[in-house]
Structures are given as structure tokens and as C-alpha cells.
XYZ file of C-alpha atoms in Angstrom:
487
model
C -7.926 9.456 -12.222
C -5.692 7.267 -14.404
C -6.162 3.511 -14.131
C -2.786 2.072 -13.153
C -1.506 -1.387 -14.097
C -1.715 -4.033 -11.382
C 1.769 -5.516 -11.885
C 4.577 -4.165 -9.683
C 8.329 -4.591 -10.057
C 11.547 -4.198 -8.127
C 14.068 -1.724 -9.533
C 16.340 -4.488 -10.849
C 13.349 -5.912 -12.718
C 12.486 -2.468 -14.096
C 16.050 -2.177 -15.396
C 15.669 -5.568 -17.032
C 12.495 -4.360 -18.767
C 14.478 -1.367 -20.049
C 17.247 -3.656 -21.264
C 14.837 -5.905 -23.138
C 13.175 -2.911 -24.807
C 16.544 -1.523 -25.909
C 18.532 -4.647 -26.786
C 15.856 -7.050 -27.985
C 13.350 -4.665 -29.558
C 15.743 -2.055 -30.891
C 14.292 0.939 -29.068
C 17.094 3.398 -28.357
C 17.706 4.483 -24.781
C 17.483 8.094 -25.903
C 14.086 7.476 -27.506
C 12.824 6.126 -24.175
C 14.337 9.121 -22.369
C 12.708 11.544 -24.788
C 9.340 9.834 -24.355
C 9.717 9.884 -20.562
C 10.459 13.603 -20.561
C 7.476 14.261 -22.811
C 5.136 12.310 -20.514
C 6.299 14.230 -17.434
C 5.961 17.574 -19.188
C 2.459 16.719 -20.398
C 1.475 15.663 -16.886
C 2.930 18.867 -15.447
C 1.015 21.114 -17.817
C -2.208 19.148 -17.423
C -2.021 19.298 -13.635
C -0.863 22.933 -13.421
C -2.024 24.587 -16.676
C -1.247 28.109 -15.446
C 2.474 27.286 -15.162
C 4.725 29.979 -16.637
C 8.055 28.927 -15.178
C 9.654 25.721 -13.915
C 12.690 24.816 -11.824
C 14.332 21.520 -12.824
C 16.758 19.793 -10.452
C 19.171 17.483 -12.276
C 21.636 15.001 -10.818
C 24.290 12.895 -12.511
C 22.474 9.889 -14.039
C 19.773 9.076 -16.545
C 17.183 10.702 -14.281
C 19.024 13.970 -14.986
C 18.687 13.249 -18.702
C 14.901 13.074 -18.256
C 15.142 16.434 -16.501
C 17.012 18.060 -19.374
C 14.445 16.710 -21.841
C 11.678 18.272 -19.735
C 13.576 21.550 -19.535
C 13.986 21.610 -23.333
C 10.274 20.964 -23.877
C 9.437 23.767 -21.480
C 11.738 26.153 -23.361
C 10.053 25.349 -26.656
C 6.665 25.911 -25.024
C 7.745 29.438 -24.057
C 8.157 28.820 -20.320
C 10.898 30.355 -18.214
C 13.248 27.521 -17.246
C 15.799 27.314 -14.447
C 17.900 24.147 -14.345
C 19.734 23.575 -11.066
C 22.490 21.032 -11.599
C 24.306 19.034 -8.931
C 26.749 17.553 -11.438
C 28.964 19.254 -13.975
C 27.398 18.798 -17.418
C 30.650 17.389 -18.809
C 30.514 14.595 -16.205
C 27.287 13.221 -17.673
C 27.423 10.147 -19.876
C 25.511 8.558 -22.719
C 21.905 9.565 -23.244
C 21.931 11.956 -20.283
C 24.820 13.880 -21.841
C 23.013 13.994 -25.189
C 19.877 15.384 -23.507
C 21.950 18.005 -21.681
C 23.773 19.117 -24.852
C 20.471 19.397 -26.722
C 19.105 21.606 -23.951
C 22.172 23.865 -24.045
C 21.987 24.039 -27.838
C 18.395 25.279 -27.473
C 19.817 28.225 -25.493
C 19.006 26.693 -22.141
C 21.053 27.745 -19.148
C 22.333 25.617 -16.278
C 22.773 26.941 -12.753
C 25.119 25.047 -10.409
C 23.144 24.341 -7.238
C 24.386 26.057 -4.093
C 23.141 25.850 -0.522
C 20.862 28.774 0.318
C 20.036 29.483 -3.319
C 16.677 31.101 -4.130
C 14.601 28.590 -6.107
C 12.476 30.166 -8.820
C 9.635 28.385 -10.623
C 5.882 27.860 -10.529
C 6.533 24.089 -10.501
C 9.609 22.138 -9.417
C 10.747 19.065 -11.338
C 12.683 16.507 -9.296
C 15.140 14.734 -11.625
C 17.912 14.260 -9.094
C 18.250 10.583 -8.243
C 15.373 8.471 -9.585
C 15.018 4.791 -8.676
C 18.584 3.557 -8.415
C 19.373 4.868 -4.935
C 20.357 2.258 -2.323
C 22.155 4.291 0.353
C 21.360 7.351 2.517
C 21.349 10.735 0.800
C 24.071 13.037 2.112
C 26.021 16.149 1.184
C 24.856 18.530 -1.523
C 22.046 16.210 -2.621
C 20.581 16.290 0.890
C 20.664 20.094 0.840
C 19.026 20.134 -2.596
C 16.209 17.885 -1.400
C 15.679 20.158 1.603
C 15.561 23.187 -0.713
C 12.985 21.482 -2.942
C 10.791 20.547 0.023
C 11.012 24.013 1.582
C 10.017 25.804 -1.627
C 6.395 26.858 -1.925
C 5.930 25.486 -5.455
C 4.294 22.127 -6.222
C 6.680 19.284 -7.063
C 6.575 16.630 -9.768
C 8.971 13.682 -9.390
C 10.515 11.845 -12.334
C 10.124 8.037 -11.997
C 10.474 8.135 -8.179
C 10.895 10.888 -5.577
C 14.616 11.357 -4.988
C 15.719 9.760 -1.728
C 12.904 7.193 -1.622
C 13.861 3.537 -1.927
C 11.743 2.386 -4.866
C 11.899 -1.253 -3.685
C 10.765 -0.763 -0.079
C 9.108 2.665 0.175
C 11.520 3.802 2.912
C 13.216 7.191 3.045
C 16.985 7.034 2.732
C 17.878 9.905 5.022
C 16.150 12.645 2.994
C 13.511 12.420 0.269
C 11.542 14.766 -1.947
C 7.901 15.180 -0.936
C 6.273 15.262 -4.343
C 2.734 16.281 -5.220
C 2.762 13.752 -8.022
C 5.142 11.152 -9.434
C 5.316 9.971 -13.043
C 6.845 6.504 -13.224
C 7.816 4.601 -16.348
C 7.440 1.150 -18.001
C 7.189 -0.928 -14.801
C 5.451 0.344 -11.677
C 7.950 0.203 -8.803
C 6.630 -1.726 -5.811
C 8.100 0.650 -3.214
C 5.924 3.522 -4.424
C 2.866 1.820 -2.943
C 3.710 1.055 0.679
C 5.306 2.446 3.825
C 6.614 6.005 3.849
C 6.016 6.322 0.115
C 2.434 7.340 0.884
C 3.744 10.655 2.217
C 6.273 11.259 -0.570
C 4.861 10.194 -3.947
C 1.657 12.190 -4.066
C -0.587 11.034 -6.905
C 1.101 8.394 -9.039
C 0.889 8.505 -12.825
C 2.077 5.767 -15.156
C 3.661 6.048 -18.590
C 4.402 2.888 -20.576
C 6.654 4.835 -22.973
C 4.960 2.837 -25.737
C 7.165 -0.212 -25.222
C 5.879 -3.494 -26.711
C 3.563 -5.384 -24.410
C 5.626 -8.500 -25.073
C 8.535 -7.286 -22.925
C 6.413 -7.810 -19.815
C 6.124 -11.522 -20.587
C 9.839 -11.935 -19.893
C 9.837 -10.550 -16.333
C 7.478 -11.862 -13.652
C 6.135 -9.082 -11.387
C 7.398 -8.987 -7.809
C 3.938 -8.054 -6.485
C 0.491 -6.923 -7.562
C -1.806 -4.050 -6.658
C -5.140 -5.185 -5.265
C -8.166 -4.044 -7.260
C -11.829 -4.552 -6.518
C -13.439 -7.821 -7.554
C -17.228 -7.660 -7.184
C -18.967 -10.333 -5.180
C -21.239 -12.626 -7.216
C -24.952 -11.880 -7.335
C -27.035 -13.788 -4.823
C -29.627 -16.301 -5.914
C -33.210 -15.255 -5.295
C -33.692 -18.439 -3.269
C -30.674 -17.829 -1.043
C -30.971 -17.999 2.751
C -28.680 -17.195 5.677
C -27.237 -20.678 5.683
C -25.759 -20.057 2.245
C -23.380 -17.366 3.471
C -21.534 -18.891 6.351
C -21.439 -18.672 10.126
C -18.662 -16.543 11.629
C -17.606 -17.103 15.224
C -15.765 -14.224 16.927
C -13.834 -15.289 20.041
C -12.761 -12.369 22.216
C -13.883 -9.541 24.421
C -12.215 -10.070 27.787
C -13.393 -7.938 30.694
C -13.380 -4.298 29.649
C -12.701 -5.054 25.970
C -16.090 -6.032 24.587
C -16.081 -3.325 21.901
C -13.484 -5.035 19.715
C -15.480 -8.250 19.330
C -18.660 -6.220 18.809
C -17.078 -4.232 15.950
C -15.676 -7.343 14.285
C -19.049 -9.045 14.483
C -20.982 -6.189 12.910
C -18.375 -5.781 10.163
C -18.772 -9.445 9.228
C -22.514 -8.961 8.958
C -22.183 -5.729 6.960
C -20.186 -7.427 4.210
C -22.709 -10.232 3.969
C -22.004 -13.074 6.385
C -25.151 -15.113 6.959
C -24.720 -15.541 10.728
C -22.335 -14.157 13.337
C -21.845 -15.512 16.840
C -19.634 -13.960 19.514
C -18.031 -16.017 22.254
C -17.160 -13.604 25.033
C -17.103 -13.138 28.778
C -20.388 -13.934 30.478
C -20.485 -10.394 31.869
C -20.628 -9.024 28.307
C -22.876 -11.548 26.597
C -26.192 -10.029 27.659
C -25.156 -6.470 26.733
C -23.075 -6.739 23.573
C -25.994 -7.040 21.162
C -28.327 -4.452 22.720
C -27.945 -2.146 19.736
C -27.093 -4.883 17.244
C -29.510 -7.709 18.001
C -28.443 -9.615 14.884
C -25.317 -10.713 16.778
C -25.714 -13.951 18.724
C -23.673 -13.457 21.886
C -22.645 -16.296 24.197
C -21.022 -16.225 27.597
C -18.088 -18.632 27.474
C -15.762 -19.230 30.399
C -13.713 -22.223 29.263
C -12.676 -24.327 26.279
C -15.379 -26.869 26.963
C -18.120 -24.277 26.552
C -16.462 -23.003 23.373
C -16.412 -26.432 21.715
C -20.084 -26.443 20.671
C -19.770 -22.996 19.099
C -16.647 -24.011 17.195
C -18.524 -26.992 15.815
C -21.295 -24.807 14.360
C -19.004 -22.172 12.852
C -17.735 -22.145 9.283
C -15.111 -19.436 9.996
C -13.429 -18.674 13.330
C -11.897 -15.387 14.467
C -9.700 -15.284 17.558
C -8.206 -12.130 19.033
C -10.381 -8.990 19.065
C -10.345 -7.782 22.677
C -9.084 -11.208 23.741
C -6.424 -10.052 26.178
C -3.720 -12.360 27.524
C -5.331 -13.682 30.708
C -5.642 -17.358 31.581
C -9.162 -17.229 30.079
C -7.739 -15.836 26.848
C -4.983 -18.436 26.670
C -7.392 -21.321 27.180
C -9.778 -20.134 24.464
C -6.883 -19.361 22.124
C -5.444 -22.867 22.428
C -8.881 -24.363 21.768
C -9.524 -22.123 18.748
C -6.251 -22.786 16.936
C -6.897 -26.518 17.055
C -9.965 -26.138 14.866
C -9.808 -27.374 11.282
C -12.026 -24.482 10.204
C -10.614 -21.421 8.385
C -9.177 -19.187 11.092
C -8.337 -15.479 11.364
C -5.969 -14.397 14.135
C -5.700 -10.758 15.178
C -4.664 -8.556 18.107
C -3.821 -10.487 21.272
C -4.340 -13.721 19.401
C -1.191 -12.763 17.477
C 0.673 -11.932 20.675
C -0.201 -15.339 22.090
C 0.862 -16.988 18.837
C 4.225 -15.195 19.007
C 4.882 -16.872 22.370
C 4.189 -20.353 21.019
C 4.694 -20.316 17.240
C 2.956 -22.931 15.109
C 2.143 -23.114 11.420
C -1.212 -23.557 9.722
C -2.032 -23.383 6.029
C -5.675 -22.586 6.770
C -5.449 -19.251 8.554
C -5.020 -15.533 7.974
C -2.823 -13.465 10.285
C -3.474 -9.706 10.417
C -0.645 -8.015 12.355
C 0.244 -4.337 12.498
C 4.023 -3.685 12.475
C 4.349 -3.970 16.258
C 2.633 -7.361 16.315
C 4.679 -8.441 13.311
C 7.876 -7.564 15.183
C 6.864 -9.905 17.989
C 5.891 -12.664 15.579
C 9.283 -12.405 13.848
C 11.251 -11.522 16.978
C 12.834 -8.417 15.466
C 12.534 -4.629 15.957
C 9.489 -2.850 14.538
C 11.836 -0.573 12.577
C 13.162 -3.636 10.766
C 9.623 -4.594 9.771
C 9.050 -1.123 8.321
C 12.389 -1.066 6.513
C 11.094 -3.662 4.048
C 7.411 -4.414 4.426
C 7.379 -6.788 1.451
C 10.155 -8.902 2.946
C 8.485 -8.836 6.378
C 5.132 -10.038 5.027
C 6.874 -12.819 3.114
C 8.792 -13.815 6.266
C 5.564 -13.989 8.284
C 3.976 -16.313 5.754
C 7.105 -18.448 5.552
C 7.226 -18.878 9.339
C 3.529 -19.302 10.114
C 1.929 -20.472 6.868
C -1.429 -19.397 5.477
C -1.867 -15.735 4.579
C -0.041 -12.833 6.233
C -1.627 -9.371 6.148
C 0.889 -6.726 7.229
C -1.264 -3.705 7.995
C -0.251 -0.092 7.479
C -0.054 2.478 4.697
C 0.050 0.180 1.686
C -1.000 -3.026 3.435
C 0.988 -5.994 2.104
C -0.685 -9.388 1.728
C 1.570 -12.444 1.387
C 0.235 -15.771 0.132
C 1.645 -18.866 -1.493
C 0.913 -17.176 -4.824
C 3.025 -14.128 -4.013
C 2.745 -10.592 -2.684
C 0.009 -8.026 -3.129
C -0.403 -4.485 -1.861
C -3.566 -2.469 -1.295
C -3.436 1.316 -1.324
C -6.948 2.182 -0.183
C -7.317 3.898 3.192
C -6.251 7.142 4.833
C -4.679 8.541 8.050
C -8.106 8.881 9.660
C -7.923 5.131 10.214
C -5.326 5.652 12.940
C -7.904 5.096 15.691
C -8.960 2.251 17.937
C -11.105 -0.516 16.511
C -10.104 -0.197 12.842
C -8.183 -3.471 12.934
C -11.157 -5.237 14.523
C -13.361 -4.057 11.678
C -10.854 -5.352 9.135
C -10.804 -8.735 10.838
C -14.587 -8.907 10.699
C -14.633 -7.891 7.041
C -12.174 -10.621 6.075
C -14.150 -13.168 8.115
C -17.417 -12.157 6.468
C -15.937 -12.566 2.987
C -14.354 -15.879 3.893
C -17.723 -17.106 5.201
C -19.289 -16.350 1.813
C -16.938 -18.682 0.014
C -13.965 -16.536 -0.978
C -10.593 -18.235 -0.764
C -8.177 -17.260 2.011
C -6.138 -15.205 -0.447
C -9.093 -13.401 -2.009
C -10.824 -12.796 1.321
C -7.647 -11.204 2.662
C -6.989 -9.072 -0.424
C -10.564 -7.961 -0.965
C -11.087 -7.474 2.765
C -8.143 -5.101 3.021
C -9.198 -3.261 -0.123
C -12.851 -2.842 0.898
C -11.919 -1.816 4.443
C -9.756 1.033 3.139
C -12.302 1.906 0.458
C -15.039 2.291 3.067
C -12.758 4.484 5.182
C -11.990 6.655 2.160
C -15.694 7.199 1.500
C -16.347 7.990 5.156
C -13.455 10.470 5.224
C -14.605 12.073 1.983
C -17.958 12.790 3.591
C -16.913 14.001 7.044
C -13.121 14.344 7.022
C -10.292 12.138 8.257
C -9.823 13.535 11.750
C -12.263 12.000 14.200
C -13.062 9.044 11.927
C -14.289 6.113 14.049
C -14.183 2.431 13.253
C -17.960 2.262 13.495
C -18.283 4.977 10.841
C -17.203 2.444 8.217
C -20.231 0.176 8.627
C -22.663 1.780 6.146
C -19.909 2.074 3.523
C -18.916 -1.548 3.921
C -22.458 -2.442 3.048
C -22.238 -0.238 -0.074
C -19.095 -2.034 -1.205
C -20.635 -5.451 -0.911
C -23.740 -4.547 -2.928
């Protein structure tokens, strides 16, 4: 698998990178278009080497020009080529028109797209709309996208699947469901979060051989999270060197959440883990995990001694919203220790908002909607903006969970793409909270604990799913893989 860059850009920034390459470094727009078409064609033939025919869908902009370049390369390679156009060739402009005329001169044919048309090709190339779309897809373009998706052939998207917002990862009415996407010069941030996970397929990157210096002029809008190994432990190390995590939660009937968080913290290397829970649970919670130190706590006074001993505090897993939960929550958020708030801890925070620079919040979209007092759909419409808004309102680090989890810190936005749909089961968020706490206890900064915690959590789930499949994946199945990651 290709190693992608870590820097991500908005579409306006990607256009600025193009402009700099063309105007300041003298690279012609057509040269970039030709290189882009070549990269897509090479990817297509590498991925599907038995291809004998392709269907290329071209729109009206520069993305269409890429499509005509690809079609011309396919002709010269001896493939059967069908170009389905949604714009009259004479309406094209600039480099796109040049690419189209070159294709026609090479004896290529263009078929005006019509609804109900039979699509012929071993592989479909999506060169309809690219990255510039900012409004819902309607009319003939919507029908073309439906035709592409309903065809049985695999699909390769040029720069971005048509109909997908390349800034936010949301579908604008209709979008192409590609098997792979080849994107150019600057990786677009929207390809890595939200609905994009279901539409981009495997993402490939082509720099188009632009000078590395152009990237110095445009600061990335976000970064992809990549693994950073934990430092080797000293031979003389002991449990006191790696922190003491306190998990506060587990109201009556909800002991499992705190139990999962506690074991996850241990599995990534925390030195000690205590659980403050209901008295009814304390004697049972560690029966099959005796390394957990479980304490029955019924009020804030009893919690105080445990807070004093802890180096990291977690509040929320299985906490509930009872009077007991509220009392412990208010006591926990007054601590000066690094704090992680999850689950019902977030719901309680939403009722009485405060800020704290020394905590990590880990909401899913529903919890984020309550924290920001807006509909969940609005959160999902722009996950980058939502994560930034959470951090601005509450301080610290905001981890907006979901496909392409977004992590907002004072240093900017990051997105992690590890994980899979098998994680849509109870307890996964509790494990993530424990993982982040365990890393924080070992000395990682808030930002790095959040980023690496999200990454390793998804990585462990990917390994577990690879072994036994996604469906039926349980939160507890991640434990042995978390230990592998932290080795």
C-alpha cells in the first residue's frame, strides 16, 4: 500500500498550490493535466491489469480534461474506449478543451450521455465533477452518477469522487462510490472523514512532480495521524514510572464500561489502574481481571482520596446521570490532574459547560450535538468545523469520534483513518477512553495521547477484524491487539 503524505488541505488551498506551481514555477496547466491523466491510467492498469475496455465519464471542467487525457492514453494502449460526455465538447475551455481535441484527433469518439444508456467498459473512470463542487448534484449529472454506481464495473475516481464535498467528506445529494481515488498535489481533507469512507475506496496520491517548495507557501488545514512508537522502557522501570489511572464510573447495571476502560489502560501500558464505582460492583468487577483495583465509592468525600493518588482521571464510562453520578462528576472535574471525559460525563458537561485546558473530551456525534447545542446532522455536515468548535468552547483536546475521527487541539486539526464498521458495537468508546488514559499516564502530552490513542484503537480493531471478520467484533476483542501496538 502506498504511503500517503500526512498534510491535508482544503480545496481552496489545493487550488492555491496549483496556482503557485503554474504561475511561480512555470509549469503549464496542461502539463499538470497530462501528468494527472497518466497517473490515473497507470493506477487503473496496475489495479486491474486484465482491463480491455474503459468507460470515461467527462463533465465540463478541468476534471473532464483529466478524463480525456486518460481516454487518449487508453486508446494508444489498444484499449476500447467509450467516453460519455455531459457537456458539449465545444463548451469546454482552456486545457480541458485542448485535452478533448487531442483525444478526438487520435480518433477517439464521444458519446453524449443519456438516461438509461447501456454503460460499456471493464473499468469506469469518474471525471465528472472533481473537487470544486459546493452544491447538491441534480439533473443529468445525478442520473450519470446513478448510472456509474449501478454498473457492475469497478470505478476509479479522478481527484475526488464526483458529488463528494472534498472539504467535509459529505455527499452532496448523489456521489460516485469509487473503488479507488487518485488525488493530486495536495491531499484533500474531506477524503478522510465522514461519508467519504464509503465513497473513496482506496486513496492513491500523485504529486505530479511539482517542486516540494510550493508546499512551504500553504499551511495544511489538517494532518493525518500516523503511528509514533512509544519509547523503550528502562530495565530498572517499575509500575510507578507509568502512571496511575483512575476510572470513575459504573453506575448500577453499567459496570462493564468502566471495566473495559480499565483493562484498555493497562493493555497499553499504564502502571496502575483504579476504578471508583458503585459498592455493589466493586467486589465483582475485577474477578477476571485482578490487576484492576476496584473501590466502592458512594460520595465525593470517598472519591477524594482516590483522586489524590491518581495521575490521570477518567470520568464517564457507565457513569449514568443519577444524583450519584452528578456528585462524582462535579468532584472529578475540579481536579487539577489531566482529565478525560466520555459518555455520560459529556452529557453532564453539556448541561453545565465549563472550560479546561487540561482535559480531553471524546464525544460521538450525538454527544457533540448536545455539547454544541445543535442537530447531530449539523455535526456530520462538517466534522472538522465541529471538532474545532468543541475545542473552542470547552478548551483542551476534542476528539470527535466516527469514520475518520477528528482530533482538535491548540496546534490544529488531525484525522485518523484506522478502524472499521465492526467497531459499531457497545463498549468501543470505553476502550478508546482507557487507551488514551493509559498513554497519558505514561507521559504523552494531551495532544499526542489523543492522536495516538485514536490511531492505536482503530489499528487494533483492524487487526481483530482481519483475523475474525468485522461482524460480531466486540470491544473486548481489541485487548490483545492493543498490547501488540504498544510493544
